[in-house]
Short mmCIF file of C-alpha atoms in Angstrom, two decimals:
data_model
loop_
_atom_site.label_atom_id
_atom_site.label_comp_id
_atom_site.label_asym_id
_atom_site.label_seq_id
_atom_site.Cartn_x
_atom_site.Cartn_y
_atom_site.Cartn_z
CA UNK Q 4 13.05 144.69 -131.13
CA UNK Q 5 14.77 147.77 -132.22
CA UNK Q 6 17.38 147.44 -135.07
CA UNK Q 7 20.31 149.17 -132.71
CA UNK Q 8 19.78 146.26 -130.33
CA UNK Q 9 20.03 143.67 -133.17
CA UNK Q 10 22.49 145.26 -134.36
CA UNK Q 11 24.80 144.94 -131.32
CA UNK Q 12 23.94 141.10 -130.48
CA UNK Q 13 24.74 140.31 -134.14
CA UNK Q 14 28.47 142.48 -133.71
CA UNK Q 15 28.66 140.41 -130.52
CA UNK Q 16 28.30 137.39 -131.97
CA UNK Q 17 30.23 138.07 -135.06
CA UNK Q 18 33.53 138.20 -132.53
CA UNK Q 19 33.29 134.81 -131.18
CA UNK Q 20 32.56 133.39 -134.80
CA UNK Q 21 34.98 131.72 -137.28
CA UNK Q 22 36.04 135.17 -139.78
CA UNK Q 23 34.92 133.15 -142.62
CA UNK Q 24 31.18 133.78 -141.28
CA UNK Q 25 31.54 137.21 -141.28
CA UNK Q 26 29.90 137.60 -144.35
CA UNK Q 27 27.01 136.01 -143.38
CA UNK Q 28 26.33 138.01 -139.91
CA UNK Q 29 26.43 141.05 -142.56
CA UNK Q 30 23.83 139.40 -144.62
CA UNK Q 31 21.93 138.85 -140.83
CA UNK Q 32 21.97 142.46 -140.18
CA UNK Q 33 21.03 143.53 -143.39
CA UNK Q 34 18.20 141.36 -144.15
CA UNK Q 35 17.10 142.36 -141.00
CA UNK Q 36 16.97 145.58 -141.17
CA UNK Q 37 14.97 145.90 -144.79
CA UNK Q 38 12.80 142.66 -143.38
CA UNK Q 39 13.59 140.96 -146.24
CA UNK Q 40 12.73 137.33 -144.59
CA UNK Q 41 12.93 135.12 -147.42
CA UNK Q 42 16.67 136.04 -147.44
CA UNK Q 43 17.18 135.98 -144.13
CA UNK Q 44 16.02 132.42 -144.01
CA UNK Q 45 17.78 131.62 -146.44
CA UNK Q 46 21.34 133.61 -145.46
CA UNK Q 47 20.44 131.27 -141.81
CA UNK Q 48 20.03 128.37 -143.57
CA UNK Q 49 23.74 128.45 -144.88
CA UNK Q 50 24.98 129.08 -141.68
CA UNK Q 51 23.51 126.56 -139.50
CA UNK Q 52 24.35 124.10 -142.49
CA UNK Q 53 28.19 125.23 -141.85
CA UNK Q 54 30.44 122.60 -139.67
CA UNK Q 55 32.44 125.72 -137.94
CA UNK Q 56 28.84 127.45 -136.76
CA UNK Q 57 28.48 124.73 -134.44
CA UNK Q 58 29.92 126.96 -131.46
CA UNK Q 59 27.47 129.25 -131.55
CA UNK Q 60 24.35 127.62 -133.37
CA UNK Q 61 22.23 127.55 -129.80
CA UNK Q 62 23.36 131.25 -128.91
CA UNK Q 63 22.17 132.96 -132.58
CA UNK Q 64 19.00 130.93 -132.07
CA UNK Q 65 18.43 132.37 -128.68
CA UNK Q 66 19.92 136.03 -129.16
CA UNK Q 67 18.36 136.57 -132.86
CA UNK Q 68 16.11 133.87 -134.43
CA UNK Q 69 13.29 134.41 -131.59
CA UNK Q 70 12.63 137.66 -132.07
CA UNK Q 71 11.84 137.12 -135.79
CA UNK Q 72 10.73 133.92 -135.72
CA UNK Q 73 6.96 133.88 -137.03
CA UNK Q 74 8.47 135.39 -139.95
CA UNK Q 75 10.65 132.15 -140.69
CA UNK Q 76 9.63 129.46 -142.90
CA UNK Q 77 8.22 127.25 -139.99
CA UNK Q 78 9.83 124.26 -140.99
CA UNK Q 79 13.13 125.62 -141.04
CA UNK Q 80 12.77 127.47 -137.69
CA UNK Q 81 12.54 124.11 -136.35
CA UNK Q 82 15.33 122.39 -138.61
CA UNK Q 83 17.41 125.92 -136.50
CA UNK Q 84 16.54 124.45 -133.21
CA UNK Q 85 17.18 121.15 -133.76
CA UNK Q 86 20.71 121.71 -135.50
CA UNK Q 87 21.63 123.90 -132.41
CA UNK Q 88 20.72 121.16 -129.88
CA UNK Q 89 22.49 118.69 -131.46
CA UNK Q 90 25.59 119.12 -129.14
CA UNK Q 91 23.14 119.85 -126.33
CA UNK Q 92 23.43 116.27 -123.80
CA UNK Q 93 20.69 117.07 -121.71
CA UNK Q 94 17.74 115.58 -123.77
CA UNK Q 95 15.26 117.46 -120.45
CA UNK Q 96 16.90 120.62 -121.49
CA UNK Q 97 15.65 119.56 -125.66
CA UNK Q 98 12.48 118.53 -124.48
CA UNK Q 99 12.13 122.35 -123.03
CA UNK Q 100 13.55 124.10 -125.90
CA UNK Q 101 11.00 122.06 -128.47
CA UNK Q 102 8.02 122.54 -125.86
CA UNK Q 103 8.59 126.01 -125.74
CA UNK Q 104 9.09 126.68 -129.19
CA UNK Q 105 5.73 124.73 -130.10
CA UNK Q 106 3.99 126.69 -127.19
CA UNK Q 107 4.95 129.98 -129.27
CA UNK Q 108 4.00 128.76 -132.62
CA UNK Q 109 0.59 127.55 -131.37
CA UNK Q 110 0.39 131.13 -129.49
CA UNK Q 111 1.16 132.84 -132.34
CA UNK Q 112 -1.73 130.60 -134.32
CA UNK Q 113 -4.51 131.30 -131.25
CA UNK Q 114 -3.62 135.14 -132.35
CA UNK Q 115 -4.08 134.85 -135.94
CA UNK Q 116 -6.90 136.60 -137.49
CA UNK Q 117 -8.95 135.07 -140.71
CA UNK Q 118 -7.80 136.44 -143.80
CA UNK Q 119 -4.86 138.45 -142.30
CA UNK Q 120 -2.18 136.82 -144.80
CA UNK Q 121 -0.07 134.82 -142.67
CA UNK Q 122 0.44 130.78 -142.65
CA UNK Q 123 -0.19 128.75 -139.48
CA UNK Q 124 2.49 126.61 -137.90
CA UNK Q 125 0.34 122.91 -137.83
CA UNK Q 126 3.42 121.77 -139.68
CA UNK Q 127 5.77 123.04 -137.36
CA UNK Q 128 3.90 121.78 -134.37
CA UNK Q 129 4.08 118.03 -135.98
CA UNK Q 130 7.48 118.30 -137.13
CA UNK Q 131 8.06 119.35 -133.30
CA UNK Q 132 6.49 116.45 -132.04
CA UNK Q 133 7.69 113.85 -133.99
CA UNK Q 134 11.23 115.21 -132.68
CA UNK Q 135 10.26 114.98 -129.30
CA UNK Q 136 9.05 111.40 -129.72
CA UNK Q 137 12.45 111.06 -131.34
CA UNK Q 138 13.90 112.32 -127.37
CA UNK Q 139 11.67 110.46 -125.47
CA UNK Q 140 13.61 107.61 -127.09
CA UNK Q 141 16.51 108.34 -126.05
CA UNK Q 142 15.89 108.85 -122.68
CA UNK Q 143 14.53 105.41 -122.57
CA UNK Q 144 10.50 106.51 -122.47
CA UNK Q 145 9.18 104.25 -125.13
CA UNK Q 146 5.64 103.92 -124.16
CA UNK Q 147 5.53 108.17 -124.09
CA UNK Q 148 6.84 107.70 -127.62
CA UNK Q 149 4.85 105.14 -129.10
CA UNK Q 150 1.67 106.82 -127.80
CA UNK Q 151 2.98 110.14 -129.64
CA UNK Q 152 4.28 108.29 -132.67
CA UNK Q 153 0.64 106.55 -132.49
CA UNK Q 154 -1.06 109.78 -132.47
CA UNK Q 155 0.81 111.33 -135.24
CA UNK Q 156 0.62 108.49 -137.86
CA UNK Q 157 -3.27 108.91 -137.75
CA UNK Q 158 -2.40 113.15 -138.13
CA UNK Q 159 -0.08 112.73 -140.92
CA UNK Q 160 -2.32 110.20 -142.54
CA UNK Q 161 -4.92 112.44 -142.44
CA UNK Q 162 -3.02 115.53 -144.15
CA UNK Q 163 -2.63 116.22 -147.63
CA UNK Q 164 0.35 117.54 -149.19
CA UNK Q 165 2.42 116.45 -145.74
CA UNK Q 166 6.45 118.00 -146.37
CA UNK Q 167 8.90 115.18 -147.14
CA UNK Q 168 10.99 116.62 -144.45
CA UNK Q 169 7.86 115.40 -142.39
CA UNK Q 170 7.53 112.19 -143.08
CA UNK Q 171 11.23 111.27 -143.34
CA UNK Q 172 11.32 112.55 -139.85
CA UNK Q 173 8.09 110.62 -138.77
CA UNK Q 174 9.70 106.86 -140.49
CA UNK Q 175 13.14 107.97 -139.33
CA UNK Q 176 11.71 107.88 -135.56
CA UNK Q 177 9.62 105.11 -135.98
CA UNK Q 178 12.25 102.67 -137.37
CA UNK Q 179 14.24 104.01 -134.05
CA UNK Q 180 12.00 102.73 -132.30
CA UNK Q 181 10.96 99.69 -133.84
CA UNK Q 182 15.11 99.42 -133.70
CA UNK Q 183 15.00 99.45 -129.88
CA UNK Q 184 12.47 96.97 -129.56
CA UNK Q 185 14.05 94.70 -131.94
CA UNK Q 186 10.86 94.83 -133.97
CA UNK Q 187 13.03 93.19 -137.46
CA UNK Q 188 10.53 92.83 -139.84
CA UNK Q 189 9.00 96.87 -138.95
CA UNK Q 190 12.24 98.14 -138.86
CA UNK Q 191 13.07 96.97 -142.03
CA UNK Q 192 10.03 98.56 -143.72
CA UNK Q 193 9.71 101.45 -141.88
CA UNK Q 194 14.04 102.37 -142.97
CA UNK Q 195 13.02 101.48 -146.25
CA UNK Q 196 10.55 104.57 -146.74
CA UNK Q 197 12.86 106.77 -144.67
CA UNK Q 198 15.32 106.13 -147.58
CA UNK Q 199 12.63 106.87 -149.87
CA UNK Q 200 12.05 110.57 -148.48
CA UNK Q 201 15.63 111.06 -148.76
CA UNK Q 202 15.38 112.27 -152.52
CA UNK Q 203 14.06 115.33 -151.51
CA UNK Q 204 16.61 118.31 -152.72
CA UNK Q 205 14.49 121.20 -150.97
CA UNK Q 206 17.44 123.81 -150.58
CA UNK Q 207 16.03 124.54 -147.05
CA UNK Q 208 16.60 121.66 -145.84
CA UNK Q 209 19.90 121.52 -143.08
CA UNK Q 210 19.72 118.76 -141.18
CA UNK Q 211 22.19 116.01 -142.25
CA UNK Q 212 19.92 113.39 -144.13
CA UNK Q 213 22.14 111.24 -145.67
CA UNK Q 214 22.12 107.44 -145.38
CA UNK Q 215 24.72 106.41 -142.95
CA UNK Q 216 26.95 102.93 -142.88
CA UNK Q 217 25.27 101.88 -139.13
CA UNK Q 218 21.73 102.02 -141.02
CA UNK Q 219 23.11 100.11 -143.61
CA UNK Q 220 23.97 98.18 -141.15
CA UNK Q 221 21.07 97.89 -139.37
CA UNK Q 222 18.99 97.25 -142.24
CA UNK Q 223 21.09 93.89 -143.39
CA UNK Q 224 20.40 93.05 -140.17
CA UNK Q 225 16.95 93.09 -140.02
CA UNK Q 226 16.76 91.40 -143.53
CA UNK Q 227 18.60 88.09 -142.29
CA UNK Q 228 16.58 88.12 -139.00
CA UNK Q 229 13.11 89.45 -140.05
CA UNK Q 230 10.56 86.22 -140.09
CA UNK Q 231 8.87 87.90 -142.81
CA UNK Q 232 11.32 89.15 -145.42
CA UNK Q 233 12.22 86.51 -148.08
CA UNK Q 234 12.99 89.14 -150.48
CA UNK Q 235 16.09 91.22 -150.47
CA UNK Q 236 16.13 92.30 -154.07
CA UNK Q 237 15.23 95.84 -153.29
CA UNK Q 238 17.59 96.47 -150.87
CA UNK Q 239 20.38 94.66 -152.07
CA UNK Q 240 19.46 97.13 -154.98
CA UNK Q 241 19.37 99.72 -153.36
CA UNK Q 242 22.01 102.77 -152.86
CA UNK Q 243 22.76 102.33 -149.04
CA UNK Q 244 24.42 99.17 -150.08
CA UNK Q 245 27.54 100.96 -151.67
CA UNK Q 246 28.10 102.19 -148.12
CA UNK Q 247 28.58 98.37 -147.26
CA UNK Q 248 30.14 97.60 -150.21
CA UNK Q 249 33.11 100.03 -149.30
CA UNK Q 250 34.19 98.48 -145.84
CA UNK Q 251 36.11 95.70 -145.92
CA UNK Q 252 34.79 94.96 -142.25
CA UNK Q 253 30.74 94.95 -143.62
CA UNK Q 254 31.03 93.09 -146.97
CA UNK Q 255 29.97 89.64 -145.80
CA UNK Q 256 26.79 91.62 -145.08
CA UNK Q 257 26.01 91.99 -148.81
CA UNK Q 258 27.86 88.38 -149.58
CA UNK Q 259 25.29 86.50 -147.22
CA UNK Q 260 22.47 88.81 -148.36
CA UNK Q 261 23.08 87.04 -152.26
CA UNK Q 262 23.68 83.87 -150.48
CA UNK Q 263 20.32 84.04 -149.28
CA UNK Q 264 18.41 85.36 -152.74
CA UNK Q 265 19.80 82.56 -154.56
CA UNK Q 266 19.63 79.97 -151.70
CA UNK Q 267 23.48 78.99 -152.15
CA UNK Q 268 23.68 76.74 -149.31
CA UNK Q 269 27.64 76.61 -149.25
CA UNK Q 270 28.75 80.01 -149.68
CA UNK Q 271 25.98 80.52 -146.36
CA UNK Q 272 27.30 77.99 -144.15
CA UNK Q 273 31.29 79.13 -145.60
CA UNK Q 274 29.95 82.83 -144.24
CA UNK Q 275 27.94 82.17 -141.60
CA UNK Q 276 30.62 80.07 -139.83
CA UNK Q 277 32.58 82.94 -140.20
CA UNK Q 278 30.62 85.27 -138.68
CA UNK Q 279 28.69 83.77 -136.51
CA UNK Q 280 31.48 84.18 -133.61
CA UNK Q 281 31.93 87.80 -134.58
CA UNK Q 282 28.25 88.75 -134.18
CA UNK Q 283 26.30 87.89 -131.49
CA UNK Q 284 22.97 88.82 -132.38
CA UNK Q 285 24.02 86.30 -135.52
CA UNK Q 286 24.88 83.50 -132.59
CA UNK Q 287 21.44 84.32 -130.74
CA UNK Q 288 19.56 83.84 -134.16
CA UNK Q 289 21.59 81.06 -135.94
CA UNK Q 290 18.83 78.02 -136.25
CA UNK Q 291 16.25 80.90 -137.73
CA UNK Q 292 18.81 81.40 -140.35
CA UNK Q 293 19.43 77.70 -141.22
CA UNK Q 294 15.61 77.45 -141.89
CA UNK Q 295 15.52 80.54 -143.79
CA UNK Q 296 18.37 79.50 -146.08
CA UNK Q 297 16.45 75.84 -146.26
CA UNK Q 298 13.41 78.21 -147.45
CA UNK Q 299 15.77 80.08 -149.98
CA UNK Q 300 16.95 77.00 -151.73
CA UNK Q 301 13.54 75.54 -151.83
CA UNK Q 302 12.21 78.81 -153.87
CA UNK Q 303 15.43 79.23 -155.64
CA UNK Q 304 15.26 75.51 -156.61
CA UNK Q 305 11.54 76.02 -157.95
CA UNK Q 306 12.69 79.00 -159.74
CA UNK Q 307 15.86 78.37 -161.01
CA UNK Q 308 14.47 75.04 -162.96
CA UNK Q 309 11.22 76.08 -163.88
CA UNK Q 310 9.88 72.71 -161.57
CA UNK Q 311 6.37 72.36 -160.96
CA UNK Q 312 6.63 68.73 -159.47
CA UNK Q 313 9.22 67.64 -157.29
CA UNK Q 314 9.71 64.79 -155.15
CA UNK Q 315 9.97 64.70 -151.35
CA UNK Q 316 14.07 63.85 -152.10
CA UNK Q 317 14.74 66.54 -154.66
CA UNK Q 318 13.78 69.10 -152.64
CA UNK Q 319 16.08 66.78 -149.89
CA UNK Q 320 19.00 67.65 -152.32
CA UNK Q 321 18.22 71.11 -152.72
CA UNK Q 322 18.00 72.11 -149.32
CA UNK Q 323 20.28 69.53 -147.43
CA UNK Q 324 17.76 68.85 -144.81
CA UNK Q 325 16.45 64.92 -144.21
CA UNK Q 326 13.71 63.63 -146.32
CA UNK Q 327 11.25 63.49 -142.83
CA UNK Q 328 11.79 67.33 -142.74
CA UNK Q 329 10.99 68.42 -146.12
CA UNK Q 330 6.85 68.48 -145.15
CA UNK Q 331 7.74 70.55 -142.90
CA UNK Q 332 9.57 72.98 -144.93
CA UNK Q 333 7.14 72.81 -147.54
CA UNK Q 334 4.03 73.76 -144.83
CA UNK Q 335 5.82 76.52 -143.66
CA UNK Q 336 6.93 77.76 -147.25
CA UNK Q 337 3.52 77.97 -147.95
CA UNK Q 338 2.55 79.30 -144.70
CA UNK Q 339 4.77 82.41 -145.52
CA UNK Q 340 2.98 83.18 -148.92
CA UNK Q 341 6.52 81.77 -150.66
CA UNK Q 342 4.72 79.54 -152.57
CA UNK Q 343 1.21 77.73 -153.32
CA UNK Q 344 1.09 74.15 -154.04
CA UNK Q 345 -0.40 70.65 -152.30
CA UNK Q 346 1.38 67.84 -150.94
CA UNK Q 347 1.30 63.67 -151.85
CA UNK Q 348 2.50 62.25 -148.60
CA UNK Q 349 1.97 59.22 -150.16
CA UNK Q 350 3.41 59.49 -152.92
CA UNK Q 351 6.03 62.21 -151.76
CA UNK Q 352 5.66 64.89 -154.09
CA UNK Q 353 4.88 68.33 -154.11
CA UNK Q 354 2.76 70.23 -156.36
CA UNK Q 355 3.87 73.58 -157.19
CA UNK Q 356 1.37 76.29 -158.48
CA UNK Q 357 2.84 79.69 -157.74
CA UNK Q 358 5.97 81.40 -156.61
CA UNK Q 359 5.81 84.97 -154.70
CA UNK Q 360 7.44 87.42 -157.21
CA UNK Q 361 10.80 88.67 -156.83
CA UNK Q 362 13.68 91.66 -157.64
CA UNK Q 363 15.93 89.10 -159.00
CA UNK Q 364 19.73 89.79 -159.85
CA UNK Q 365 22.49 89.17 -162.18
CA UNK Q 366 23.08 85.81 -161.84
CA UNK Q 367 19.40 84.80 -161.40
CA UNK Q 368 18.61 86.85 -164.78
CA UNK Q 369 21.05 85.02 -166.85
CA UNK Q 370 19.58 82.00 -165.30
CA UNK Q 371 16.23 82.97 -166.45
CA UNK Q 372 17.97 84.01 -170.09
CA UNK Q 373 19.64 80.52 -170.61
CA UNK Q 374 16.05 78.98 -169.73
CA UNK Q 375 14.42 81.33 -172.28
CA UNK Q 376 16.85 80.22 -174.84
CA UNK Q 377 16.69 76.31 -173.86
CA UNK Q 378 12.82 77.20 -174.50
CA UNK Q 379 13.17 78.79 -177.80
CA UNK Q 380 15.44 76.47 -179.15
CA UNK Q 381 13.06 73.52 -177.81
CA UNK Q 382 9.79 75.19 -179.44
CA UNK Q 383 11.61 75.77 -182.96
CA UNK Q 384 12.71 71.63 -182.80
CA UNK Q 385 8.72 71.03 -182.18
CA UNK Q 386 7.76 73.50 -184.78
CA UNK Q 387 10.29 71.84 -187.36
CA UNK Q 388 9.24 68.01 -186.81
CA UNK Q 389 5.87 69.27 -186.63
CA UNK Q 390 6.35 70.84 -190.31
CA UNK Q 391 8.23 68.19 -191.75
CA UNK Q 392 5.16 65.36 -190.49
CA UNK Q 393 2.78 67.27 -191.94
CA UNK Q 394 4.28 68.18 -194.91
CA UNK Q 395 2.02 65.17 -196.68
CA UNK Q 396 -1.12 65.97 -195.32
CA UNK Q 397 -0.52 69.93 -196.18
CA UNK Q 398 -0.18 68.70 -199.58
#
């Protein structure tokens, strides 16, 4: 396109735009011009990052950005797009917008001659796609999406050096998913390498991607109600927890979390009794959590007192549950992986030979420290009788 015509969408534009973005439409204009497109990208990149651009975000993409655009670092022509149909409603009216824009990279590709200096746009086409899976879940499609999401886990997995951007975007749309379908344990797995991919600081990189109190949320959540997750040291380690930590409204989430590593069977029932009225996905799940805490104290129990034998009624103490249950428990503890071990019905006792590993915390460290010391202090009393009953036969 000729500059003159650039040139006047670009004044056009600069009307209707916040004055403080004036600046950059000059930048616009004159990266243009001298086709310096590392700049440009950049010089776009601040403005589409900028709250008061959001006005006219769709209109620069479709006035200026597409005439330039295989010139654009690929993955930020699509980060453009996406940012300016954030506000858009009409997820058909997305769906065209990212169908079209892939349709032009992969044009652009069919065009490209070996050798001739210029990058293809395979990246661009995935991180299109995974956005569109992203849509059809939203409009409710969710076989369309798990097909797509299917067929690009087997792509990315494939690739070498994929983009963080990419895969962030890939887990970020699968955990929606798995979200939607209530799918606890895969959600929960699936957020936790989205957070992973978040410690990317690529400068190019727009789209908001910080960690946000509803997947904080969501992620407690999942930890009480997924059937496989008995650990919660990583998460209730984690950074997204601060976000919980600072509302009032969410800090039972954390409280029962700790409840649950250290199988504290009164400060659960003190919390859950609480909450269970207030939550109703809580109410719907509230026997699972009884036998989870039951499983809790059980492992704590083993852990906390370094007990390799206990009897059918400690293990009645420790959990509250009736002596006839505790078989039971201890089947499906081992059933889980929390534990290895055999079972005396006879005798009612239970053999304990391994405990899964765990992130432990504060309290459950100076647990372990007081044991250590108990252990030293034990093993220097052995070593001292031991020295003074031998002393004769040393002689």
């Amino acid at each position: 396109m000729a500059v003159h015509e650039i040139d006047t969408i670009l004044s056009t534009l600069r009307l209707e735009a916040d004055p403080q973005l004036g600046e950059l439409f000059d930048q616009f204009e004159h990266n243009y011009e001298n086709k310096l497109w590392h700049q440009l990208t950049q010089s776009l990149c601040v403005f589409y990052s900028d709250e008061r651009s959001k006005p006219l975000r769709l209109r620069v993409y479709d006035a200026f950005v597409v005439k330039f655009l295989e010139n654009v670092n690929e993955l930020s022509l699509v980060q453009f797009l996406l940012v300016s149909l954030q506000n858009v409603t009409d997820y058909d009216e997305s769906l065209r917008y990212l169908t079209h824009l892939k349709q032009t990279l992969e044009d652009i590709d069919a065009k490209k001659t070996r050798n001739d200096g210029l990058n293809n746009h395979e990246n661009g086409c995935l991180f299109i796609d995974i956005e569109i899976a992203r849509i059809y879940l939203l409009k409710e499609e969710l076989i369309k999406a798990r097909d797509l999401l299917d067929t690009l886990e087997k792509t990315i997995e494939m690739k070498d050096n994929v983009p963080l951007i990419l895969t962030g975007s890939f887990y970020s749309a699968n955990a929606q998913y798995f979200k939607i379908k209530n799918d606890f344990n895969s959600f929960y797995y699936t957020a936790l390498l989205y957070l992973s991919t978040l410690e990317d600081k690529n400068e190019l990189i727009i789209i908001n991607k910080e960690p946000s109190v509803e997947l904080a949320y969501d992620l407690c959540i999942a930890a009480l109600l997924g059937d496989k997750i008995y650990n919660f040291g990583e998460l209730l380690q984690h950074p997204i927890m601060e976000l919980i930590s600072d509302r009032t409204d969410y800090t039972w989430l954390s409280q029962l979390l700790n409840a649950l590593t250290v199988g504290d069977l009164s400060k659960f029932d003190t919390l859950i009794n609480i909450q269970i009225p207030k939550t109703p996905i809580l109410a719907e799940n509230e026997s699972f959590l009884r036998q989870k805490i039951c499983l809790m104290s059980l492992v704590e129990c083993i852990f906390s007192n370094n007990i390799r034998m206990l009897s059918f009624q400690d293990i009645s103490n420790a959990t509250n549950l009736p002596k006839e249950q505790v078989e039971h428990l201890v089947i499906r503890a081992i059933s889980l992986g929390l534990l290895k071990g055999s079972i005396d019905q006879v005798n009612e006792l239970v053999s304990i030979t391994w405990v899964q590993p765990r992130i432990i915390n504060d309290e459950q460290i100076t647990k372990m420290k007081v044991r250590l010391e108990e252990w030293d202090e034990q093993v220097r009393a052995l070593a001292e009788r031991m020295e003074k009953r031998g002393k004769p036969i040393w002689v």
